[in-house]
mmCIF file of C-alpha atoms and ligand atoms in Angstrom:
data_model
loop_
_atom_site.group_PDB
_atom_site.id
_atom_site.type_symbol
_atom_site.label_atom_id
_atom_site.label_comp_id
_atom_site.label_asym_id
_atom_site.label_seq_id
_atom_site.Cartn_x
_atom_site.Cartn_y
_atom_site.Cartn_z
ATOM 1 C CA UNK X 217 86.525 118.536 78.726
ATOM 2 C CA UNK X 218 88.688 115.581 79.639
ATOM 3 C CA UNK X 219 87.744 113.933 82.916
ATOM 4 C CA UNK X 220 91.365 114.122 84.013
ATOM 5 C CA UNK X 221 90.991 117.924 84.078
ATOM 6 C CA UNK X 222 87.394 118.072 85.200
ATOM 7 C CA UNK X 223 87.707 116.028 88.393
ATOM 8 C CA UNK X 224 91.283 116.854 89.350
ATOM 9 C CA UNK X 225 92.040 118.810 92.503
ATOM 10 C CA UNK X 226 94.577 121.405 91.443
ATOM 11 C CA UNK X 227 97.436 122.504 93.637
ATOM 12 C CA UNK X 228 96.352 125.511 95.667
ATOM 13 C CA UNK X 229 92.636 124.579 95.528
ATOM 14 C CA UNK X 230 90.839 124.633 98.856
ATOM 15 C CA UNK X 231 88.512 121.661 98.653
ATOM 16 C CA UNK X 232 84.981 122.090 100.005
ATOM 17 C CA UNK X 233 83.246 118.761 99.686
ATOM 18 C CA UNK X 234 79.859 120.295 100.465
ATOM 19 C CA UNK X 235 80.056 122.142 97.165
ATOM 20 C CA UNK X 236 80.573 118.984 95.129
ATOM 21 C CA UNK X 237 77.506 116.994 94.080
ATOM 22 C CA UNK X 238 78.003 113.250 94.759
ATOM 23 C CA UNK X 239 75.076 112.478 92.420
ATOM 24 C CA UNK X 240 76.633 114.149 89.372
ATOM 25 C CA UNK X 241 76.502 112.012 86.216
ATOM 26 C CA UNK X 242 77.507 114.475 83.508
ATOM 27 C CA UNK X 243 75.415 114.207 80.323
ATOM 28 C CA UNK X 244 74.718 110.506 80.844
ATOM 29 C CA UNK X 245 71.056 109.694 81.335
ATOM 30 C CA UNK X 246 71.421 106.212 82.740
ATOM 31 C CA UNK X 247 73.736 103.285 83.206
ATOM 32 C CA UNK X 248 72.087 101.565 80.258
ATOM 33 C CA UNK X 249 72.751 104.452 77.932
ATOM 34 C CA UNK X 250 76.367 104.735 79.091
ATOM 35 C CA UNK X 251 77.040 100.982 78.872
ATOM 36 C CA UNK X 252 78.691 101.040 75.439
ATOM 37 C CA UNK X 253 80.982 103.858 76.459
ATOM 38 C CA UNK X 254 81.947 102.014 79.642
ATOM 39 C CA UNK X 255 82.808 98.904 77.641
ATOM 40 C CA UNK X 256 84.902 100.888 75.171
ATOM 41 C CA UNK X 257 86.959 102.336 78.020
ATOM 42 C CA UNK X 258 87.496 98.886 79.484
ATOM 43 C CA UNK X 259 88.821 97.661 76.152
ATOM 44 C CA UNK X 260 91.172 100.632 76.015
ATOM 45 C CA UNK X 261 92.308 99.997 79.564
ATOM 46 C CA UNK X 262 93.123 96.391 78.708
ATOM 47 C CA UNK X 263 95.243 97.409 75.728
ATOM 48 C CA UNK X 264 97.003 100.184 77.646
ATOM 49 C CA UNK X 265 97.905 97.921 80.534
ATOM 50 C CA UNK X 266 99.399 95.425 78.078
ATOM 51 C CA UNK X 267 101.470 98.283 76.676
ATOM 52 C CA UNK X 268 102.614 99.391 80.135
ATOM 53 C CA UNK X 269 103.739 95.821 80.795
ATOM 54 C CA UNK X 270 105.533 95.440 77.476
ATOM 55 C CA UNK X 271 107.082 98.908 77.603
ATOM 56 C CA UNK X 272 108.371 98.080 81.085
ATOM 57 C CA UNK X 273 109.695 101.538 81.870
ATOM 58 C CA UNK X 274 107.142 102.808 84.332
ATOM 59 C CA UNK X 275 104.513 101.642 86.764
ATOM 60 C CA UNK X 276 101.098 102.860 87.836
ATOM 61 C CA UNK X 277 99.732 103.287 91.331
ATOM 62 C CA UNK X 278 95.988 103.753 91.727
ATOM 63 C CA UNK X 279 95.004 104.832 95.186
ATOM 64 C CA UNK X 280 91.373 104.516 96.318
ATOM 65 C CA UNK X 281 90.014 106.291 99.348
ATOM 66 C CA UNK X 282 86.479 106.739 100.582
ATOM 67 C CA UNK X 283 84.195 106.136 103.513
ATOM 68 C CA UNK X 284 82.570 102.779 104.245
ATOM 69 C CA UNK X 285 80.322 101.727 101.359
ATOM 70 C CA UNK X 286 81.966 104.402 99.232
ATOM 71 C CA UNK X 287 82.561 101.836 96.517
ATOM 72 C CA UNK X 288 86.242 100.966 96.791
ATOM 73 C CA UNK X 289 85.634 97.236 96.329
ATOM 74 C CA UNK X 290 83.270 97.788 93.411
ATOM 75 C CA UNK X 291 85.774 100.058 91.690
ATOM 76 C CA UNK X 292 88.501 97.464 92.078
ATOM 77 C CA UNK X 293 86.365 94.764 90.453
ATOM 78 C CA UNK X 294 85.587 97.100 87.602
ATOM 79 C CA UNK X 295 89.153 98.213 86.928
ATOM 80 C CA UNK X 296 90.771 94.872 87.615
ATOM 81 C CA UNK X 297 88.172 93.102 85.493
ATOM 82 C CA UNK X 298 89.626 94.972 82.542
ATOM 83 C CA UNK X 299 93.219 94.101 83.288
ATOM 84 C CA UNK X 300 95.482 91.107 83.054
ATOM 85 C CA UNK X 301 95.882 89.984 86.675
ATOM 86 C CA UNK X 302 99.517 89.056 85.985
ATOM 87 C CA UNK X 303 100.373 92.725 85.719
ATOM 88 C CA UNK X 304 98.283 93.973 88.580
ATOM 89 C CA UNK X 305 98.260 93.687 92.349
ATOM 90 C CA UNK X 306 95.699 94.886 94.879
ATOM 91 C CA UNK X 307 96.656 95.721 98.456
ATOM 92 C CA UNK X 308 94.153 96.543 101.183
ATOM 93 C CA UNK X 309 95.301 98.583 104.172
ATOM 94 C CA UNK X 310 93.624 97.817 107.467
ATOM 95 C CA UNK X 311 94.487 98.651 111.006
ATOM 96 C CA UNK X 312 98.269 98.155 111.164
ATOM 97 C CA UNK X 313 99.500 94.840 112.542
ATOM 98 C CA UNK X 314 101.849 94.843 115.526
ATOM 99 C CA UNK X 315 104.802 94.586 113.178
ATOM 100 C CA UNK X 316 103.546 97.345 110.891
ATOM 101 C CA UNK X 317 102.771 99.614 113.835
ATOM 102 C CA UNK X 318 106.318 99.192 115.090
ATOM 103 C CA UNK X 319 107.575 100.846 111.887
ATOM 104 C CA UNK X 320 107.266 104.202 110.247
ATOM 105 C CA UNK X 321 103.749 104.663 108.786
ATOM 106 C CA UNK X 322 105.042 104.511 105.206
ATOM 107 C CA UNK X 323 106.911 101.243 105.658
ATOM 108 C CA UNK X 324 104.061 98.917 104.754
ATOM 109 C CA UNK X 325 103.012 101.179 101.921
ATOM 110 C CA UNK X 326 106.406 101.313 100.253
ATOM 111 C CA UNK X 327 106.487 97.521 100.027
ATOM 112 C CA UNK X 328 103.219 97.468 98.118
ATOM 113 C CA UNK X 329 104.245 100.007 95.468
ATOM 114 C CA UNK X 330 104.348 98.667 91.908
ATOM 115 C CA UNK X 331 107.542 97.538 90.178
ATOM 116 C CA UNK X 332 108.121 98.775 86.628
ATOM 117 C CA UNK X 333 105.624 97.467 84.117
ATOM 118 C CA UNK X 334 103.027 96.753 86.785
ATOM 119 C CA UNK X 335 99.877 98.305 88.200
ATOM 120 C CA UNK X 336 99.165 98.461 91.927
ATOM 121 C CA UNK X 337 95.758 99.296 93.320
ATOM 122 C CA UNK X 338 95.486 100.457 96.923
ATOM 123 C CA UNK X 339 92.237 99.801 98.773
ATOM 124 C CA UNK X 340 92.819 102.530 101.380
ATOM 125 C CA UNK X 341 96.375 103.742 101.733
ATOM 126 C CA UNK X 342 98.884 105.866 103.634
ATOM 127 C CA UNK X 343 96.160 108.530 103.700
ATOM 128 C CA UNK X 344 94.427 106.612 106.519
ATOM 129 C CA UNK X 345 97.268 107.934 108.651
ATOM 130 C CA UNK X 346 95.882 111.466 108.287
ATOM 131 C CA UNK X 347 92.213 110.363 108.152
ATOM 132 C CA UNK X 348 91.044 107.686 110.609
ATOM 133 C CA UNK X 349 94.125 108.366 112.724
ATOM 134 C CA UNK X 350 93.297 112.059 112.908
ATOM 135 C CA UNK X 351 89.546 111.620 113.439
ATOM 136 C CA UNK X 352 90.038 109.141 116.280
ATOM 137 C CA UNK X 353 93.112 110.859 117.710
ATOM 138 C CA UNK X 354 95.166 107.680 117.466
ATOM 139 C CA UNK X 355 98.339 109.750 117.577
ATOM 140 C CA UNK X 356 98.843 113.334 118.803
ATOM 141 C CA UNK X 357 98.195 116.206 116.398
ATOM 142 C CA UNK X 358 101.900 117.048 116.445
ATOM 143 C CA UNK X 359 102.508 113.668 114.825
ATOM 144 C CA UNK X 360 99.760 113.486 112.177
ATOM 145 C CA UNK X 361 100.105 117.120 111.165
ATOM 146 C CA UNK X 362 103.672 116.499 109.970
ATOM 147 C CA UNK X 363 102.558 113.631 107.779
ATOM 148 C CA UNK X 364 101.170 115.706 104.893
ATOM 149 C CA UNK X 365 104.667 116.864 103.957
ATOM 150 C CA UNK X 366 106.066 113.393 104.488
ATOM 151 C CA UNK X 367 103.425 111.976 102.146
ATOM 152 C CA UNK X 368 104.212 114.565 99.492
ATOM 153 C CA UNK X 369 107.935 113.801 99.717
ATOM 154 C CA UNK X 370 107.281 110.056 99.562
ATOM 155 C CA UNK X 371 105.068 110.350 96.502
ATOM 156 C CA UNK X 372 107.591 112.625 94.807
ATOM 157 C CA UNK X 373 110.251 110.003 95.313
ATOM 158 C CA UNK X 374 108.040 107.322 93.757
ATOM 159 C CA UNK X 375 107.287 109.568 90.804
ATOM 160 C CA UNK X 376 111.005 110.270 90.312
ATOM 161 C CA UNK X 377 111.422 106.497 90.081
ATOM 162 C CA UNK X 378 108.924 106.361 87.179
ATOM 163 C CA UNK X 379 105.790 105.456 89.117
ATOM 164 C CA UNK X 380 102.670 107.263 87.964
ATOM 165 C CA UNK X 381 100.251 108.019 90.770
ATOM 166 C CA UNK X 382 96.505 108.636 90.461
ATOM 167 C CA UNK X 383 94.494 109.091 93.659
ATOM 168 C CA UNK X 384 90.716 108.881 93.790
ATOM 169 C CA UNK X 385 88.385 110.016 96.530
ATOM 170 C CA UNK X 386 85.003 108.310 96.112
ATOM 171 C CA UNK X 387 82.562 111.007 97.123
ATOM 172 C CA UNK X 388 79.177 109.725 98.357
ATOM 173 C CA UNK X 389 76.412 111.464 100.291
ATOM 174 C CA UNK X 390 75.587 110.539 103.855
ATOM 175 C CA UNK X 391 72.151 109.476 102.664
ATOM 176 C CA UNK X 392 73.538 107.194 99.961
ATOM 177 C CA UNK X 393 75.809 105.548 102.525
ATOM 178 C CA UNK X 394 72.789 104.663 104.663
ATOM 179 C CA UNK X 395 70.948 103.325 101.619
ATOM 180 C CA UNK X 396 73.905 101.065 100.860
ATOM 181 C CA UNK X 397 74.110 99.851 104.465
ATOM 182 C CA UNK X 398 70.390 99.014 104.281
ATOM 183 C CA UNK X 399 70.884 97.154 101.037
ATOM 184 C CA UNK X 400 73.635 95.130 102.713
ATOM 185 C CA UNK X 401 71.239 94.144 105.494
ATOM 186 C CA UNK X 402 68.902 92.646 102.915
ATOM 187 C CA UNK X 403 71.505 90.979 100.714
ATOM 188 C CA UNK X 404 72.778 87.608 101.990
ATOM 189 C CA UNK X 405 75.891 88.040 99.833
ATOM 190 C CA UNK X 406 76.765 91.291 101.566
ATOM 191 C CA UNK X 407 75.586 90.818 105.130
ATOM 192 C CA UNK X 408 79.057 89.775 106.213
ATOM 193 C CA UNK X 409 80.310 93.249 105.359
ATOM 194 C CA UNK X 410 78.173 94.949 108.013
ATOM 195 C CA UNK X 411 79.590 95.940 111.346
ATOM 196 C CA UNK X 412 78.265 98.152 114.107
ATOM 197 C CA UNK X 413 81.346 100.283 113.783
ATOM 198 C CA UNK X 414 80.176 101.297 110.293
ATOM 199 C CA UNK X 415 77.146 102.942 111.900
ATOM 200 C CA UNK X 416 79.213 104.433 114.727
ATOM 201 C CA UNK X 417 81.592 105.959 112.200
ATOM 202 C CA UNK X 418 78.667 107.903 110.726
ATOM 203 C CA UNK X 419 78.713 110.041 113.857
ATOM 204 C CA UNK X 420 82.141 111.252 112.777
ATOM 205 C CA UNK X 421 81.009 112.161 109.269
ATOM 206 C CA UNK X 422 81.783 115.867 109.729
ATOM 207 C CA UNK X 423 85.232 115.125 111.147
ATOM 208 C CA UNK X 424 85.979 112.836 108.223
ATOM 209 C CA UNK X 425 84.929 115.509 105.749
ATOM 210 C CA UNK X 426 87.301 118.002 107.407
ATOM 211 C CA UNK X 427 90.129 115.467 107.417
ATOM 212 C CA UNK X 428 89.503 114.573 103.755
ATOM 213 C CA UNK X 429 89.334 118.235 102.734
ATOM 214 C CA UNK X 430 92.739 118.869 104.243
ATOM 215 C CA UNK X 431 94.331 115.753 102.743
ATOM 216 C CA UNK X 432 92.876 116.476 99.302
ATOM 217 C CA UNK X 433 93.927 120.128 99.424
ATOM 218 C CA UNK X 434 97.430 119.635 100.800
ATOM 219 C CA UNK X 435 98.469 116.454 99.032
ATOM 220 C CA UNK X 436 97.429 117.083 95.456
ATOM 221 C CA UNK X 437 100.344 117.806 93.163
ATOM 222 C CA UNK X 438 100.703 117.823 89.380
ATOM 223 C CA UNK X 439 102.692 114.587 89.608
ATOM 224 C CA UNK X 440 100.416 112.812 92.126
ATOM 225 C CA UNK X 441 96.987 114.388 91.742
ATOM 226 C CA UNK X 442 93.816 113.728 93.677
ATOM 227 C CA UNK X 443 90.530 113.322 91.845
ATOM 228 C CA UNK X 444 87.165 113.756 93.521
ATOM 229 C CA UNK X 445 84.769 111.306 91.918
ATOM 230 C CA UNK X 446 81.002 111.762 92.306
ATOM 231 C CA UNK X 447 80.106 108.251 93.460
ATOM 232 C CA UNK X 448 76.425 108.070 94.389
ATOM 233 C CA UNK X 449 75.903 106.393 91.003
ATOM 234 C CA UNK X 450 78.156 103.346 90.978
ATOM 235 C CA UNK X 451 78.254 103.134 87.197
ATOM 236 C CA UNK X 452 79.252 106.780 86.852
ATOM 237 C CA UNK X 453 82.029 106.290 89.400
ATOM 238 C CA UNK X 454 83.331 103.328 87.374
ATOM 239 C CA UNK X 455 83.062 105.233 84.136
ATOM 240 C CA UNK X 456 84.867 108.315 85.486
ATOM 241 C CA UNK X 457 87.739 106.445 87.121
ATOM 242 C CA UNK X 458 88.371 104.140 84.160
ATOM 243 C CA UNK X 459 88.251 107.158 81.842
ATOM 244 C CA UNK X 460 90.829 109.066 83.882
ATOM 245 C CA UNK X 461 93.185 106.095 83.956
ATOM 246 C CA UNK X 462 92.780 105.715 80.186
ATOM 247 C CA UNK X 463 93.390 109.423 79.580
ATOM 248 C CA UNK X 464 96.504 109.339 81.737
ATOM 249 C CA UNK X 465 97.980 106.215 80.129
ATOM 250 C CA UNK X 466 97.190 107.370 76.592
ATOM 251 C CA UNK X 467 99.220 110.506 77.165
ATOM 252 C CA UNK X 468 102.307 108.464 78.076
ATOM 253 C CA UNK X 469 103.003 107.422 74.511
ATOM 254 C CA UNK X 470 104.265 104.012 75.576
ATOM 255 C CA UNK X 471 106.221 102.030 73.054
ATOM 256 C CA UNK X 472 106.088 98.333 72.384
ATOM 257 C CA UNK X 473 109.629 96.934 72.427
ATOM 258 C CA UNK X 474 111.156 96.137 69.064
ATOM 259 C CA UNK X 475 111.362 92.396 68.343
ATOM 260 C CA UNK X 476 114.714 91.099 69.539
ATOM 261 C CA UNK X 477 115.079 88.673 66.662
ATOM 262 C CA UNK X 478 115.071 88.898 62.885
ATOM 263 C CA UNK X 479 111.433 88.136 62.060
ATOM 264 C CA UNK X 480 112.214 87.664 58.381
ATOM 265 C CA UNK X 481 114.769 85.021 59.237
ATOM 266 C CA UNK X 482 112.338 83.222 61.554
ATOM 267 C CA UNK X 483 109.638 83.296 58.900
ATOM 268 C CA UNK X 484 111.990 81.865 56.294
ATOM 269 C CA UNK X 485 113.517 79.263 58.548
ATOM 270 C CA UNK X 486 110.513 77.922 60.352
ATOM 271 C CA UNK X 487 107.384 78.900 58.503
ATOM 272 C CA UNK X 488 108.167 79.004 54.809
ATOM 273 C CA UNK X 489 108.595 75.313 54.394
ATOM 274 C CA UNK X 490 105.263 74.397 55.979
ATOM 275 C CA UNK X 491 105.092 71.411 53.722
ATOM 276 C CA UNK X 492 108.261 70.004 55.254
HETATM 277 P P1 AMP T 253 87.887 97.734 105.564
HETATM 278 O O1 AMP T 253 88.446 98.645 104.494
HETATM 279 O O2 AMP T 253 86.397 97.797 105.658
HETATM 280 O O3 AMP T 253 88.428 96.371 105.469
HETATM 281 O O4 AMP T 253 88.372 98.302 106.973
HETATM 282 C C1 AMP T 253 89.692 98.548 107.261
HETATM 283 C C2 AMP T 253 89.735 99.396 108.507
HETATM 284 O O5 AMP T 253 91.081 99.640 108.856
HETATM 285 C C3 AMP T 253 89.058 100.751 108.331
HETATM 286 O O6 AMP T 253 88.208 101.017 109.392
HETATM 287 C C4 AMP T 253 90.236 101.708 108.320
HETATM 288 O O7 AMP T 253 89.919 102.973 108.823
HETATM 289 C C5 AMP T 253 91.226 100.975 109.204
HETATM 290 N N1 AMP T 253 92.594 101.436 108.939
HETATM 291 C C6 AMP T 253 93.255 101.457 107.785
HETATM 292 N N2 AMP T 253 94.490 102.000 107.927
HETATM 293 C C7 AMP T 253 94.587 102.354 109.223
HETATM 294 C C8 AMP T 253 95.620 102.969 110.000
HETATM 295 N N3 AMP T 253 96.774 103.342 109.455
HETATM 296 N N4 AMP T 253 95.379 103.165 111.315
HETATM 297 C C9 AMP T 253 94.204 102.787 111.870
HETATM 298 N N5 AMP T 253 93.207 102.205 111.205
HETATM 299 C C10 AMP T 253 93.389 101.983 109.898
HETATM 300 MG MG1 MG T 254 84.454 98.509 106.141
#
């Protein structure tokens, strides 16, 4: 079964995250045994992005959501590492600035959407406005509860303008999150990432799960689907996400533009008389 079908949330599904195993790794025994497959997908991704760029008719938006230490940064390195940075842009969404907060919640997001031929990766996204905002009651329920429909309309408009949208929820267990926090404590390269608020947020785990379940259930559509990616194994998360992007892009049947000049003429004029 293609991963694009296997991990997709289908319209009408009622997501129950408790029922989904974050440690799932399909038939793969280990990272080592899957390494060749992972590399093959990265090669495919590289070639497909070059095609998207050359074809120039559509764009791709990859949206990453997950709790702290869910693996958003790691996924970005993996995906981006396989792409030409000239055709790709990453945007991280943090607490809105004063200027951003003075606008509609989609304002800052719209500006970061990809132009034709390009890939945009979102590290967090407009979904924070129905996640952290809901969990911490940053706006009244009457405000956030209307946002699901607004998000669906917004994404539909992007899709109508030839943007392809793939949204990934990186599903980790509460235990794995603590393990990763602990690892950060011991790793001088990662200590800067730790904050007390990360630990405080763990108290809201249940509220986040409820908020995610509603966002995943209400905002998955055939044109802008959500995927729930088992992410306790970092390598499996990378494998699954890259595979889904590859499967999606392969199905687009993108064409390389025809040469705009007469190649035969160029060959004759400039290359035939090498001696001269
Ligand atoms: P990080 O991804 O670790 O850099 O943290 C970014 C922080 O910004 C997270 O705690 C997010 O929950 C928070 N954030 C992102 N978008 C919003 C938003 N629209 N409103 C409030 N907080 C947000
Ligand atoms: Mg953080």
